[in-house]
Each structure stands twice: as C-alpha cells, then as structure tokens.
mmCIF file of C-alpha atoms in Angstrom:
data_model
loop_
_atom_site.group_PDB
_atom_site.id
_atom_site.type_symbol
_atom_site.label_atom_id
_atom_site.label_comp_id
_atom_site.label_asym_id
_atom_site.label_seq_id
_atom_site.Cartn_x
_atom_site.Cartn_y
_atom_site.Cartn_z
ATOM 1 C CA MET A 212 7.356 36.772 393.182
ATOM 2 C CA ALA A 213 7.917 32.480 392.140
ATOM 3 C CA THR A 214 4.292 31.227 391.294
ATOM 4 C CA VAL A 215 3.049 28.053 391.207
ATOM 5 C CA ALA A 216 0.701 26.933 388.798
ATOM 6 C CA GLU A 217 -2.309 24.280 387.761
ATOM 7 C CA PHE A 218 -3.834 24.353 384.278
ATOM 8 C CA THR A 219 -6.215 21.426 382.047
ATOM 9 C CA LEU A 220 -6.582 20.550 378.877
ATOM 10 C CA PRO A 221 -9.003 18.417 377.352
ATOM 11 C CA SER A 222 -7.760 15.236 376.717
ATOM 12 C CA ASN A 223 -8.429 15.279 372.589
ATOM 13 C CA GLU A 224 -6.563 18.313 372.698
ATOM 14 C CA PHE A 225 -3.552 17.629 372.853
ATOM 15 C CA PRO A 226 -1.509 15.122 370.508
ATOM 16 C CA LEU A 227 -1.120 11.989 372.966
ATOM 17 C CA GLY A 228 -4.184 12.215 373.944
ATOM 18 C CA THR A 229 -4.681 10.049 371.037
ATOM 19 C CA VAL A 230 -3.126 7.061 372.874
ATOM 20 C CA PHE A 231 -6.848 7.394 375.119
ATOM 21 C CA THR A 232 -8.757 6.317 371.769
ATOM 22 C CA LYS A 233 -8.009 2.872 372.083
ATOM 23 C CA LEU A 234 -6.729 2.248 376.002
ATOM 24 C CA PRO A 235 -9.006 5.157 377.412
ATOM 25 C CA ASP A 236 -7.589 3.702 380.622
ATOM 26 C CA VAL A 237 -4.340 4.305 380.609
ATOM 27 C CA VAL A 238 -1.991 7.544 382.014
ATOM 28 C CA VAL A 239 -0.091 9.172 380.498
ATOM 29 C CA GLN A 240 2.923 11.418 382.500
ATOM 30 C CA LEU A 241 5.253 13.408 380.679
ATOM 31 C CA GLU A 242 8.879 12.917 381.334
ATOM 32 C CA ARG A 243 10.536 15.624 380.062
ATOM 33 C CA VAL A 244 10.485 18.144 377.500
ATOM 34 C CA ILE A 245 13.780 19.127 375.229
ATOM 35 C CA PRO A 246 13.253 22.045 373.069
ATOM 36 C CA VAL A 247 15.513 20.984 370.076
ATOM 37 C CA LYS A 248 15.660 23.212 367.187
ATOM 38 C CA ASN A 249 12.298 22.470 365.151
ATOM 39 C CA GLY A 250 10.128 22.354 368.503
ATOM 40 C CA VAL A 251 9.684 20.045 370.929
ATOM 41 C CA VAL A 252 10.780 16.526 372.184
ATOM 42 C CA PRO A 253 8.935 15.109 375.036
ATOM 43 C CA TYR A 254 9.675 12.225 376.935
ATOM 44 C CA PHE A 255 6.624 10.521 378.453
ATOM 45 C CA TRP A 256 5.240 7.310 380.289
ATOM 46 C CA VAL A 257 2.244 5.623 379.672
ATOM 47 C CA ARG A 258 1.462 3.126 382.948
ATOM 48 C CA GLY A 259 -1.647 0.906 383.063
ATOM 49 C CA THR A 260 -1.726 -1.505 380.053
ATOM 50 C CA GLU A 261 0.367 -4.440 378.949
ATOM 51 C CA SER A 262 0.639 -4.316 374.187
ATOM 52 C CA ASP A 263 2.677 -5.567 372.010
ATOM 53 C CA SER A 264 2.814 -2.706 370.405
ATOM 54 C CA ILE A 265 2.089 0.130 372.132
ATOM 55 C CA VAL A 266 3.145 3.038 369.552
ATOM 56 C CA ASP A 267 0.487 1.276 367.191
ATOM 57 C CA GLN A 268 -2.158 2.440 370.229
ATOM 58 C CA PHE A 269 -1.492 6.333 369.311
ATOM 59 C CA SER A 270 -3.984 6.968 365.871
ATOM 60 C CA GLU A 271 -2.768 9.860 363.759
ATOM 61 C CA HIS A 272 -2.225 13.147 364.651
ATOM 62 C CA PRO A 273 -1.007 16.599 362.980
ATOM 63 C CA GLY A 274 0.715 17.369 365.720
ATOM 64 C CA VAL A 275 2.856 14.059 365.965
ATOM 65 C CA ARG A 276 6.091 13.491 363.655
ATOM 66 C CA ASP A 277 7.130 10.556 364.834
ATOM 67 C CA ILE A 278 6.293 8.485 367.942
ATOM 68 C CA ARG A 279 8.996 5.907 369.520
ATOM 69 C CA ALA A 280 9.357 3.145 372.134
ATOM 70 C CA ILE A 281 12.162 3.572 374.141
ATOM 71 C CA ASP A 282 12.071 1.000 377.541
ATOM 72 C CA HIS A 283 9.213 -0.469 379.295
ATOM 73 C CA VAL A 284 9.116 -2.501 382.546
ATOM 74 C CA GLU A 285 5.734 -4.566 382.814
ATOM 75 C CA SER A 286 2.950 -2.124 382.569
ATOM 76 C CA GLU A 287 5.066 0.708 381.658
ATOM 77 C CA TYR A 288 6.091 2.295 378.608
ATOM 78 C CA LEU A 289 8.626 4.979 378.395
ATOM 79 C CA LEU A 290 8.447 7.011 374.801
ATOM 80 C CA ARG A 291 10.051 9.764 372.390
ATOM 81 C CA CYS A 292 7.657 12.362 371.320
ATOM 82 C CA GLU A 293 9.255 14.256 367.905
ATOM 83 C CA TRP A 294 6.478 17.281 367.150
ATOM 84 C CA THR A 295 5.111 18.952 363.744
ATOM 85 C CA SER A 296 7.416 21.997 363.000
ATOM 86 C CA GLY A 297 4.727 25.003 362.942
ATOM 87 C CA TYR A 298 1.831 22.828 365.004
ATOM 88 C CA ASP A 299 0.911 24.889 367.628
ATOM 89 C CA SER A 300 0.280 22.736 371.769
ATOM 90 C CA VAL A 301 0.747 23.359 375.235
ATOM 91 C CA LEU A 302 4.087 21.912 374.784
ATOM 92 C CA ASP A 303 5.619 25.938 373.017
ATOM 93 C CA ALA A 304 4.685 28.085 375.805
ATOM 94 C CA LEU A 305 6.772 25.538 377.948
ATOM 95 C CA ILE A 306 9.852 25.902 376.676
ATOM 96 C CA VAL A 307 11.055 29.375 377.778
ATOM 97 C CA PRO A 308 13.137 30.741 380.793
ATOM 98 C CA GLU A 309 10.357 31.330 382.225
ATOM 99 C CA ILE A 310 8.778 29.071 382.867
ATOM 100 C CA VAL A 311 9.335 25.171 384.474
ATOM 101 C CA LEU A 312 6.847 22.318 384.287
ATOM 102 C CA LEU A 313 6.837 20.575 387.364
ATOM 103 C CA SER A 314 4.798 17.591 385.723
ATOM 104 C CA ALA A 315 2.303 17.027 383.779
ATOM 105 C CA THR A 316 -0.456 13.838 383.343
ATOM 106 C CA GLY A 317 -2.837 12.465 380.508
ATOM 107 C CA THR A 318 -6.163 10.614 381.172
ATOM 108 C CA ALA A 319 -8.936 10.223 378.985
ATOM 109 C CA GLU A 320 -10.949 13.242 380.668
ATOM 110 C CA GLU A 321 -7.862 15.608 380.960
ATOM 111 C CA TRP A 322 -4.157 16.196 381.629
ATOM 112 C CA THR A 323 -3.381 18.202 384.129
ATOM 113 C CA PHE A 324 0.093 20.496 383.960
ATOM 114 C CA GLU A 325 1.592 22.182 386.984
ATOM 115 C CA LEU A 326 4.178 24.449 386.424
ATOM 116 C CA ARG A 327 6.345 26.687 387.981
ATOM 117 C CA GLY A 328 6.746 30.706 386.627
ATOM 118 C CA GLU A 329 9.139 33.138 387.688
ATOM 119 C CA SER A 330 6.110 35.314 388.479
ATOM 120 C CA ARG A 331 2.487 35.791 388.093
ATOM 121 C CA GLU A 332 3.158 37.812 384.934
ATOM 122 C CA ALA A 333 5.586 34.704 383.320
ATOM 123 C CA ILE A 334 1.744 32.660 384.082
ATOM 124 C CA ALA A 335 -0.505 35.303 382.425
ATOM 125 C CA SER A 336 2.125 35.390 379.356
ATOM 126 C CA PHE A 337 1.758 31.411 379.125
ATOM 127 C CA ARG A 338 -2.117 31.554 379.076
ATOM 128 C CA ASP A 339 -2.225 34.559 377.364
ATOM 129 C CA TYR A 340 0.086 32.470 374.682
ATOM 130 C CA CYS A 341 -1.721 29.725 374.661
ATOM 131 C CA HIS A 342 -5.233 31.766 374.373
ATOM 132 C CA ASP A 343 -4.044 33.979 370.777
ATOM 133 C CA HIS A 344 -3.133 29.891 370.052
ATOM 134 C CA GLY A 345 -6.227 27.841 370.041
ATOM 135 C CA VAL A 346 -4.625 25.954 372.948
ATOM 136 C CA LEU A 347 -7.862 25.889 375.481
ATOM 137 C CA VAL A 348 -5.757 25.524 378.874
ATOM 138 C CA THR A 349 -8.546 26.549 382.007
ATOM 139 C CA LEU A 350 -6.219 27.422 385.295
ATOM 140 C CA THR A 351 -7.925 25.530 388.179
ATOM 141 C CA GLU A 352 -5.174 27.036 391.102
ATOM 142 C CA ILE A 353 -2.759 29.649 391.376
ATOM 143 C CA HIS A 354 -0.008 30.518 394.254
ATOM 144 C CA ALA A 355 2.945 31.375 395.516
ATOM 145 C CA LEU A 356 5.668 29.425 395.330
ATOM 146 C CA ARG A 357 6.127 27.525 399.038
ATOM 147 C CA PRO A 358 8.608 26.032 401.060
ATOM 148 C CA LEU A 359 10.226 23.260 400.843
ATOM 149 C CA ASP A 360 8.075 21.181 403.739
ATOM 150 C CA ALA A 361 5.919 18.355 402.847
ATOM 151 C CA LYS A 362 2.171 20.208 403.923
ATOM 152 C CA GLN A 363 3.311 23.539 402.610
ATOM 153 C CA ASN A 364 4.732 21.448 399.127
ATOM 154 C CA LEU A 365 1.065 20.470 398.231
ATOM 155 C CA THR A 366 -0.902 22.266 396.396
ATOM 156 C CA ASP A 367 -4.295 23.164 397.606
ATOM 157 C CA GLY A 368 -5.875 20.751 395.253
ATOM 158 C CA GLN A 369 -3.993 18.084 396.507
ATOM 159 C CA ARG A 370 -4.470 18.794 400.692
ATOM 160 C CA GLU A 371 -8.039 19.131 399.827
ATOM 161 C CA ALA A 372 -8.107 15.747 398.137
ATOM 162 C CA LEU A 373 -5.913 14.069 400.365
ATOM 163 C CA THR A 374 -7.268 15.611 403.316
ATOM 164 C CA LEU A 375 -11.047 14.375 402.479
ATOM 165 C CA ALA A 376 -9.483 10.830 401.771
ATOM 166 C CA TYR A 377 -7.989 11.175 405.192
ATOM 167 C CA ASP A 378 -11.530 11.892 406.538
ATOM 168 C CA ARG A 379 -13.521 9.545 404.555
ATOM 169 C CA GLY A 380 -10.987 6.299 404.961
ATOM 170 C CA TYR A 381 -10.956 5.629 402.096
ATOM 171 C CA PHE A 382 -7.098 5.047 402.504
ATOM 172 C CA ASN A 383 -8.612 2.108 405.819
ATOM 173 C CA SER A 384 -8.213 -1.364 403.991
ATOM 174 C CA PRO A 385 -11.014 -2.150 403.271
ATOM 175 C CA ARG A 386 -11.831 1.489 402.216
ATOM 176 C CA ASP A 387 -15.399 3.262 404.324
ATOM 177 C CA THR A 388 -15.623 5.422 400.782
ATOM 178 C CA THR A 389 -15.072 5.281 397.225
ATOM 179 C CA LEU A 390 -12.776 7.254 394.281
ATOM 180 C CA ALA A 391 -16.961 8.445 393.012
ATOM 181 C CA GLU A 392 -18.305 9.473 396.189
ATOM 182 C CA MET A 393 -15.456 11.693 396.970
ATOM 183 C CA ALA A 394 -14.927 13.104 393.754
ATOM 184 C CA ASP A 395 -18.640 13.999 394.061
ATOM 185 C CA GLU A 396 -18.310 15.928 396.864
ATOM 186 C CA LEU A 397 -15.289 17.759 395.802
ATOM 187 C CA ASP A 398 -17.735 18.879 392.638
ATOM 188 C CA VAL A 399 -14.576 17.430 390.506
ATOM 189 C CA SER A 400 -13.764 14.097 388.355
ATOM 190 C CA GLN A 401 -12.874 11.045 389.574
ATOM 191 C CA GLN A 402 -9.894 11.096 386.631
ATOM 192 C CA ALA A 403 -9.423 14.274 388.600
ATOM 193 C CA LEU A 404 -9.057 13.414 391.801
ATOM 194 C CA GLY A 405 -7.608 9.772 391.470
ATOM 195 C CA ALA A 406 -4.476 12.285 389.466
ATOM 196 C CA ARG A 407 -4.577 14.805 392.757
ATOM 197 C CA LEU A 408 -4.145 12.051 395.504
ATOM 198 C CA ARG A 409 -1.227 10.483 393.473
ATOM 199 C CA ARG A 410 0.860 13.518 393.031
ATOM 200 C CA GLY A 411 0.004 14.511 396.554
ATOM 201 C CA ASN A 412 1.083 10.904 397.962
ATOM 202 C CA ARG A 413 4.306 10.975 395.903
ATOM 203 C CA ARG A 414 5.392 14.443 396.832
ATOM 204 C CA LEU A 415 4.233 13.350 400.686
ATOM 205 C CA ILE A 416 6.751 9.831 399.399
ATOM 206 C CA GLU A 417 9.518 12.280 398.633
ATOM 207 C CA GLN A 418 9.980 14.241 401.715
ATOM 208 C CA ALA A 419 9.545 11.679 404.307
ATOM 209 C CA LEU A 420 12.131 9.911 401.781
ATOM 210 C CA THR A 421 14.628 12.802 401.808
ATOM 211 C CA GLU A 422 14.576 13.165 405.546
ATOM 212 C CA SER A 423 14.837 9.896 406.426
ATOM 213 C CA ARG A 424 17.779 9.725 404.311
ATOM 214 C CA SER A 425 19.852 13.548 405.118
#
C-alpha cells in the first residue's frame, strides 16, 4: 500500500543548510531533484531575503560542487546545485523508483522532507539507507495514502496545526494568539509549526482552485 511519510533532518546535516549561517531567517525549498550519472542535481528556492549575490551566501561544503543562480523574483531566488560524487546525503536515498519526493523545506532549525513510497517497506528502506550512511533523519509522521480530498490530503501534523490555529484565532485580524504560543502548546518548534501551516494552507488552496476550475 502506498505510504506517505515525513522525516526531519538537522539543518547543518544537509549541504544546502550552510546558507542559514549568513541568512538565518530564510526558507529553502527544493523544487525538484534530477538523477544524473554522478549523483543528483537539485533545483531549489531561497525565500525571504534580498541579496546582491545569493550564491555567495552559501559556505563551502564537501557535498557541493557548484551552485548557480537561475532566476529570481523579488525576494525569491531559484538556484541549481551539483552534488559532489560520492557524498552521502538524503537525496541519494530518493533517486529510487519506489520513492517520490513530495516536498522538502529547510529552515535554520531543521529540514522537513515529505515523501511517498510504494509501500511501507519502501519507506523503511529509505530510512535504513539514511541511517546506514550516517544521514540523521527522524521519522515524524507516517500514514497510508489518502483520497485526493482537501481535508483527507492533509497530513495529521498539518491538520492538527491548522485546527489549533483556527480555534485559537491565529487567522483573525488582529491575531488572538502567536506562533510561539501555539508551538509551545504542540511542543514543537516555531519553524516546524510555521512549515506545517504553510504546507497545509498550500494544499487547501490548491484543492480549492482545482475544484473551482473543474
């Protein structure tokens, strides 16, 4: 049975996390991952900054061979990275047919990877590969693939975050609560809670737009 899982990884355990040293408030989001002969090439966005040279904000890392800026729109930059051959990373575990990367978002605190496996065994193999190669992923959520429905398409963590935010008046203007207060209530970091809210809202908006166009 197809399975969806969410993993986290400390920000400094992923080569692209070097950007948080100079720009701690940005958010990095992988756009797509392309397998190549010597490894993988990820395309990714850096959001939340305006820099004359975004590439220079990344420190040297043994896993990165080259980073190039492709385009930018205001405070959002699209970049392309080439991985060093032989460097073990979570991306190497994702270039198998049984695994599909749904989303990957990085903050100064951690990376969150959401992926779909053809089975629970595929998810377990991904986790085992990471652990065997020293990639410190932590499984935070796992569930069977749900029907393509707005409520059902949310992960449990996203649904919990959105429900709490709604009940506490986070979406009111002015807000009746803060992200910090809700994060304390859920016992998660503000960055993790913010990421869940963003991904959950995006899924709800995508579903609403799809229904309005059908």
